[in-house]
mmCIF file of C-alpha atoms in Angstrom:
data_model
loop_
_atom_site.group_PDB
_atom_site.id
_atom_site.type_symbol
_atom_site.label_atom_id
_atom_site.label_comp_id
_atom_site.label_asym_id
_atom_site.label_seq_id
_atom_site.Cartn_x
_atom_site.Cartn_y
_atom_site.Cartn_z
ATOM 1 C CA GLY A 12 68.546 90.329 106.981
ATOM 2 C CA ALA A 13 70.399 91.125 110.187
ATOM 3 C CA VAL A 14 71.515 94.733 110.520
ATOM 4 C CA VAL A 15 73.995 96.254 112.930
ATOM 5 C CA SER A 16 74.058 100.008 113.324
ATOM 6 C CA GLN A 17 77.185 101.716 114.611
ATOM 7 C CA HIS A 18 77.767 105.370 115.317
ATOM 8 C CA PRO A 19 79.356 107.733 115.121
ATOM 9 C CA SER A 20 80.889 106.804 111.783
ATOM 10 C CA TRP A 21 83.741 109.158 112.426
ATOM 11 C CA VAL A 22 84.891 111.285 115.302
ATOM 12 C CA ILE A 23 87.731 113.684 115.943
ATOM 13 C CA CYS A 24 88.655 114.461 119.514
ATOM 14 C CA LYS A 25 91.367 116.117 121.524
ATOM 15 C CA SER A 26 93.942 114.109 123.383
ATOM 16 C CA GLY A 27 92.791 113.301 126.907
ATOM 17 C CA THR A 28 89.080 113.229 126.166
ATOM 18 C CA SER A 29 86.837 110.157 126.093
ATOM 19 C CA VAL A 30 84.835 108.931 123.154
ATOM 20 C CA LYS A 31 81.835 106.611 123.182
ATOM 21 C CA ILE A 32 80.913 104.403 120.246
ATOM 22 C CA GLU A 33 77.535 102.689 120.074
ATOM 23 C CA CYS A 34 76.675 99.443 118.381
ATOM 24 C CA ARG A 35 73.046 98.345 117.987
ATOM 25 C CA SER A 36 71.511 95.234 116.530
ATOM 26 C CA LEU A 37 68.407 96.528 114.778
ATOM 27 C CA ASP A 38 66.326 93.472 114.022
ATOM 28 C CA PHE A 39 67.707 90.761 116.221
ATOM 29 C CA GLN A 40 68.882 90.240 119.758
ATOM 30 C CA ALA A 41 72.594 89.920 120.303
ATOM 31 C CA THR A 42 73.710 88.393 123.562
ATOM 32 C CA THR A 43 77.270 88.629 122.314
ATOM 33 C CA MET A 44 78.928 91.374 120.341
ATOM 34 C CA PHE A 45 82.536 91.633 119.269
ATOM 35 C CA TRP A 46 84.687 94.738 119.047
ATOM 36 C CA TYR A 47 87.482 94.858 116.516
ATOM 37 C CA ARG A 48 90.144 97.388 115.752
ATOM 38 C CA GLN A 49 91.592 97.815 112.297
ATOM 39 C CA PHE A 50 94.722 99.764 111.456
ATOM 40 C CA PRO A 51 95.192 101.025 107.887
ATOM 41 C CA LYS A 52 95.825 98.203 105.434
ATOM 42 C CA GLN A 53 95.754 95.645 108.223
ATOM 43 C CA SER A 54 93.456 92.958 109.456
ATOM 44 C CA LEU A 55 90.760 93.092 112.090
ATOM 45 C CA MET A 56 92.148 92.617 115.557
ATOM 46 C CA LEU A 57 89.723 91.290 118.114
ATOM 47 C CA MET A 58 89.727 93.576 121.126
ATOM 48 C CA ALA A 59 87.008 92.162 123.311
ATOM 49 C CA THR A 60 83.855 90.136 123.490
ATOM 50 C CA SER A 61 80.883 92.001 124.872
ATOM 51 C CA ASN A 62 78.406 89.896 126.826
ATOM 52 C CA GLU A 63 74.942 91.141 127.689
ATOM 53 C CA GLY A 64 74.513 91.504 131.413
ATOM 54 C CA SER A 65 78.062 90.556 132.331
ATOM 55 C CA LYS A 66 81.610 91.802 132.052
ATOM 56 C CA ALA A 67 83.330 91.930 128.720
ATOM 57 C CA THR A 68 86.132 89.514 127.952
ATOM 58 C CA TYR A 69 89.251 91.267 126.724
ATOM 59 C CA GLU A 70 91.944 89.869 124.477
ATOM 60 C CA GLN A 71 95.506 89.725 125.693
ATOM 61 C CA GLY A 72 97.195 93.104 125.486
ATOM 62 C CA VAL A 73 93.974 95.129 125.399
ATOM 63 C CA GLU A 74 93.617 97.468 128.372
ATOM 64 C CA LYS A 75 90.178 97.026 129.868
ATOM 65 C CA ASP A 76 90.405 100.312 131.765
ATOM 66 C CA LYS A 77 91.158 102.153 128.572
ATOM 67 C CA PHE A 78 88.538 100.512 126.409
ATOM 68 C CA LEU A 79 85.401 100.311 128.509
ATOM 69 C CA ILE A 80 82.684 98.058 127.162
ATOM 70 C CA ASN A 81 79.106 98.031 128.348
ATOM 71 C CA HIS A 82 76.431 95.676 127.063
ATOM 72 C CA ALA A 83 73.379 96.859 128.920
ATOM 73 C CA SER A 84 70.721 95.328 126.701
ATOM 74 C CA LEU A 85 70.306 92.630 124.090
ATOM 75 C CA THR A 86 70.526 95.198 121.321
ATOM 76 C CA LEU A 87 73.151 97.675 122.495
ATOM 77 C CA SER A 88 76.851 97.519 123.247
ATOM 78 C CA THR A 89 79.057 100.553 123.772
ATOM 79 C CA LEU A 90 82.799 101.024 123.592
ATOM 80 C CA THR A 91 84.281 104.013 125.391
ATOM 81 C CA VAL A 92 87.845 104.987 124.636
ATOM 82 C CA THR A 93 88.947 106.760 127.787
ATOM 83 C CA SER A 94 91.603 109.437 127.914
ATOM 84 C CA ALA A 95 92.246 109.021 124.221
ATOM 85 C CA HIS A 96 95.700 109.571 122.793
ATOM 86 C CA PRO A 97 96.880 109.833 119.177
ATOM 87 C CA GLU A 98 97.949 106.181 119.195
ATOM 88 C CA ASP A 99 94.301 105.250 119.809
ATOM 89 C CA SER A 100 93.420 106.652 116.393
ATOM 90 C CA SER A 101 92.038 103.758 114.420
ATOM 91 C CA PHE A 102 88.996 102.206 112.780
ATOM 92 C CA TYR A 103 86.802 100.470 115.365
ATOM 93 C CA ILE A 104 84.209 97.996 114.152
ATOM 94 C CA CYS A 105 81.590 96.167 116.138
ATOM 95 C CA SER A 106 79.880 92.982 115.093
ATOM 96 C CA ALA A 107 77.177 90.709 116.341
ATOM 97 C CA SER A 108 76.748 87.023 115.865
ATOM 98 C CA HIS A 109 73.413 85.651 114.784
ATOM 99 C CA GLY A 110 72.164 82.282 113.801
ATOM 100 C CA ALA A 111 70.032 83.199 110.789
ATOM 101 C CA SER A 112 70.170 80.563 108.040
ATOM 102 C CA GLY A 113 71.689 78.112 110.472
ATOM 103 C CA ALA A 114 75.189 79.576 110.432
ATOM 104 C CA ASN A 115 76.834 81.477 113.259
ATOM 105 C CA VAL A 116 77.555 84.519 111.132
ATOM 106 C CA LEU A 117 79.016 87.887 111.992
ATOM 107 C CA THR A 118 77.207 91.006 110.893
ATOM 108 C CA PHE A 119 79.344 94.106 111.124
ATOM 109 C CA GLY A 120 78.510 97.695 111.828
ATOM 110 C CA ALA A 121 79.790 100.293 109.396
ATOM 111 C CA GLY A 122 82.676 101.134 111.702
ATOM 112 C CA SER A 123 83.824 104.242 113.525
ATOM 113 C CA ARG A 124 86.930 106.072 112.470
ATOM 114 C CA LEU A 125 88.531 107.754 115.462
ATOM 115 C CA THR A 126 91.130 110.467 115.080
ATOM 116 C CA VAL A 127 92.756 111.773 118.225
ATOM 117 C CA LEU A 128 94.569 115.071 117.843
ATOM 118 C CA GLY B 2 95.417 85.280 120.384
ATOM 119 C CA GLN B 3 94.672 82.574 117.927
ATOM 120 C CA GLN B 4 96.397 82.917 114.586
ATOM 121 C CA VAL B 5 95.039 82.311 111.168
ATOM 122 C CA MET B 6 97.606 82.904 108.459
ATOM 123 C CA GLN B 7 96.532 84.172 105.078
ATOM 124 C CA ILE B 8 98.471 84.655 101.861
ATOM 125 C CA PRO B 9 99.188 86.498 99.710
ATOM 126 C CA GLN B 10 98.965 89.915 101.328
ATOM 127 C CA TYR B 11 98.330 91.666 98.017
ATOM 128 C CA GLN B 12 97.357 90.521 94.549
ATOM 129 C CA HIS B 13 97.165 92.683 91.465
ATOM 130 C CA VAL B 14 95.508 91.089 88.457
ATOM 131 C CA GLN B 15 94.289 92.118 85.068
ATOM 132 C CA GLU B 16 90.563 91.963 84.628
ATOM 133 C CA GLY B 17 89.663 88.501 83.424
ATOM 134 C CA GLU B 18 92.502 86.757 85.240
ATOM 135 C CA ASP B 19 91.900 84.356 88.094
ATOM 136 C CA PHE B 20 92.670 85.021 91.753
ATOM 137 C CA THR B 21 93.233 82.768 94.755
ATOM 138 C CA THR B 22 93.790 83.479 98.430
ATOM 139 C CA TYR B 23 94.796 80.864 100.990
ATOM 140 C CA CYS B 24 94.149 80.570 104.679
ATOM 141 C CA ASN B 25 96.011 78.267 107.067
ATOM 142 C CA SER B 26 95.711 77.349 110.712
ATOM 143 C CA SER B 27 97.968 75.235 112.904
ATOM 144 C CA THR B 28 94.931 73.764 114.625
ATOM 145 C CA THR B 29 91.914 71.923 113.318
ATOM 146 C CA LEU B 30 89.019 74.268 112.735
ATOM 147 C CA SER B 31 85.380 73.560 113.436
ATOM 148 C CA ASN B 32 84.458 75.812 110.542
ATOM 149 C CA ILE B 33 85.842 78.675 108.508
ATOM 150 C CA GLN B 34 84.153 81.750 107.144
ATOM 151 C CA TRP B 35 85.061 84.183 104.400
ATOM 152 C CA TYR B 36 84.347 87.903 104.369
ATOM 153 C CA LYS B 37 84.880 90.673 101.847
ATOM 154 C CA GLN B 38 85.684 94.252 102.749
ATOM 155 C CA ARG B 39 85.385 96.850 100.029
ATOM 156 C CA PRO B 40 87.651 99.915 100.242
ATOM 157 C CA GLY B 41 86.288 102.215 102.926
ATOM 158 C CA GLY B 42 83.662 99.693 103.947
ATOM 159 C CA HIS B 43 83.087 97.034 106.547
ATOM 160 C CA PRO B 44 83.449 93.251 106.220
ATOM 161 C CA VAL B 45 80.517 91.421 104.675
ATOM 162 C CA PHE B 46 79.916 87.717 105.163
ATOM 163 C CA LEU B 47 80.386 85.586 102.053
ATOM 164 C CA ILE B 48 80.194 81.966 103.126
ATOM 165 C CA GLN B 49 80.833 79.394 105.831
ATOM 166 C CA LEU B 50 82.486 75.997 105.342
ATOM 167 C CA VAL B 51 81.989 73.263 107.887
ATOM 168 C CA LYS B 52 82.716 69.835 106.429
ATOM 169 C CA SER B 53 86.100 68.339 105.658
ATOM 170 C CA GLY B 54 86.867 68.734 101.953
ATOM 171 C CA GLU B 55 83.795 70.874 101.409
ATOM 172 C CA VAL B 56 83.563 72.914 98.221
ATOM 173 C CA LYS B 57 81.005 75.649 97.712
ATOM 174 C CA LYS B 58 80.441 77.938 94.780
ATOM 175 C CA GLN B 59 78.923 81.364 94.456
ATOM 176 C CA LYS B 60 78.882 82.327 90.776
ATOM 177 C CA ARG B 61 82.572 82.967 89.971
ATOM 178 C CA LEU B 62 83.731 82.328 93.556
ATOM 179 C CA THR B 63 84.796 78.867 94.703
ATOM 180 C CA PHE B 64 85.462 78.158 98.358
ATOM 181 C CA GLN B 65 87.236 75.061 99.586
ATOM 182 C CA PHE B 66 87.872 73.600 103.041
ATOM 183 C CA GLY B 67 90.836 71.268 103.378
ATOM 184 C CA GLU B 68 90.502 67.608 104.212
ATOM 185 C CA ALA B 69 92.252 68.141 107.533
ATOM 186 C CA LYS B 70 90.136 71.241 108.222
ATOM 187 C CA LYS B 71 93.266 73.321 108.738
ATOM 188 C CA ASN B 72 93.257 75.276 105.518
ATOM 189 C CA SER B 73 90.885 76.919 103.125
ATOM 190 C CA SER B 74 90.978 78.757 99.842
ATOM 191 C CA LEU B 75 88.917 81.226 97.901
ATOM 192 C CA HIS B 76 89.249 81.232 94.132
ATOM 193 C CA ILE B 77 87.736 83.817 91.823
ATOM 194 C CA THR B 78 87.448 82.953 88.162
ATOM 195 C CA ALA B 79 87.730 85.702 85.562
ATOM 196 C CA THR B 80 87.986 88.633 87.954
ATOM 197 C CA GLN B 81 85.987 91.778 87.412
ATOM 198 C CA THR B 82 86.577 95.283 88.745
ATOM 199 C CA THR B 83 83.704 94.733 91.151
ATOM 200 C CA ASP B 84 85.813 92.058 92.877
ATOM 201 C CA VAL B 85 88.184 94.706 94.212
ATOM 202 C CA GLY B 86 88.515 94.601 97.977
ATOM 203 C CA THR B 87 90.160 92.719 100.809
ATOM 204 C CA TYR B 88 89.167 89.126 101.426
ATOM 205 C CA PHE B 89 89.426 87.758 104.933
ATOM 206 C CA CYS B 90 89.056 84.283 106.284
ATOM 207 C CA ALA B 91 87.796 83.983 109.840
ATOM 208 C CA ALA B 92 87.874 81.075 112.231
ATOM 209 C CA LEU B 93 85.938 80.440 115.388
ATOM 210 C CA PHE B 94 88.055 79.691 118.446
ATOM 211 C CA PHE B 95 86.369 79.335 121.833
ATOM 212 C CA ASN B 96 83.276 81.173 120.566
ATOM 213 C CA LYS B 97 85.302 84.100 119.237
ATOM 214 C CA PHE B 98 85.986 85.005 115.633
ATOM 215 C CA TYR B 99 89.608 85.585 114.655
ATOM 216 C CA PHE B 100 90.477 86.949 111.255
ATOM 217 C CA GLY B 101 93.285 86.175 108.895
ATOM 218 C CA SER B 102 95.546 88.974 107.751
ATOM 219 C CA GLY B 103 93.548 89.416 104.583
ATOM 220 C CA THR B 104 94.396 89.505 100.898
ATOM 221 C CA LYS B 105 93.893 92.784 99.123
ATOM 222 C CA LEU B 106 92.801 92.284 95.538
ATOM 223 C CA ASN B 107 93.254 94.976 92.946
ATOM 224 C CA VAL B 108 91.807 94.419 89.484
ATOM 225 C CA LYS B 109 93.053 96.488 86.592
ATOM 226 C CA PRO B 110 90.484 97.103 83.866
#
């Protein structure tokens, strides 16, 4: 089945530094990937839609200069949290849509837990 | 963003009891999907419903799509401890997936 690999699974960084999270589709090509953010005991909030070869589409209220998304190939999307602050601490999950079995289904990466000190 | 409401937020049941979570949208949905997230894990796709009034079953899980395609439910019969987790519905709006708030299920043995 479709597999999405995401790393790092967890990262601790100092305030003011930048952190890059990678999301790879291992056995299928993903022209579109989605980045979600999940706070403890809350739902998944869509941050942005990553489109291969073009600019990402950000949801309302998400700062595109803070959360840089690059989708350079059909199997890789990256999310860079720039100048991270403690309020950016969260669980970030990427996902890719694929049409296996006829359904437009999301396959998620394992997530990246970011802690900003 | 688009909103998909889901209730209840939490449900604590005794093993063997049934469980139901409901998902509602103010707009007609083209389809609805259900995902399960185990504690500490990531969401895993369970099923997709497309047709009005559709009912699908997976062992003890029954999924239903409303006639108006604005609501959906997931029912688990005779819960087991392995059912523990958070269940999310997700709807596709303008080629993007938006998730309901989720229902966290706790099953006491």
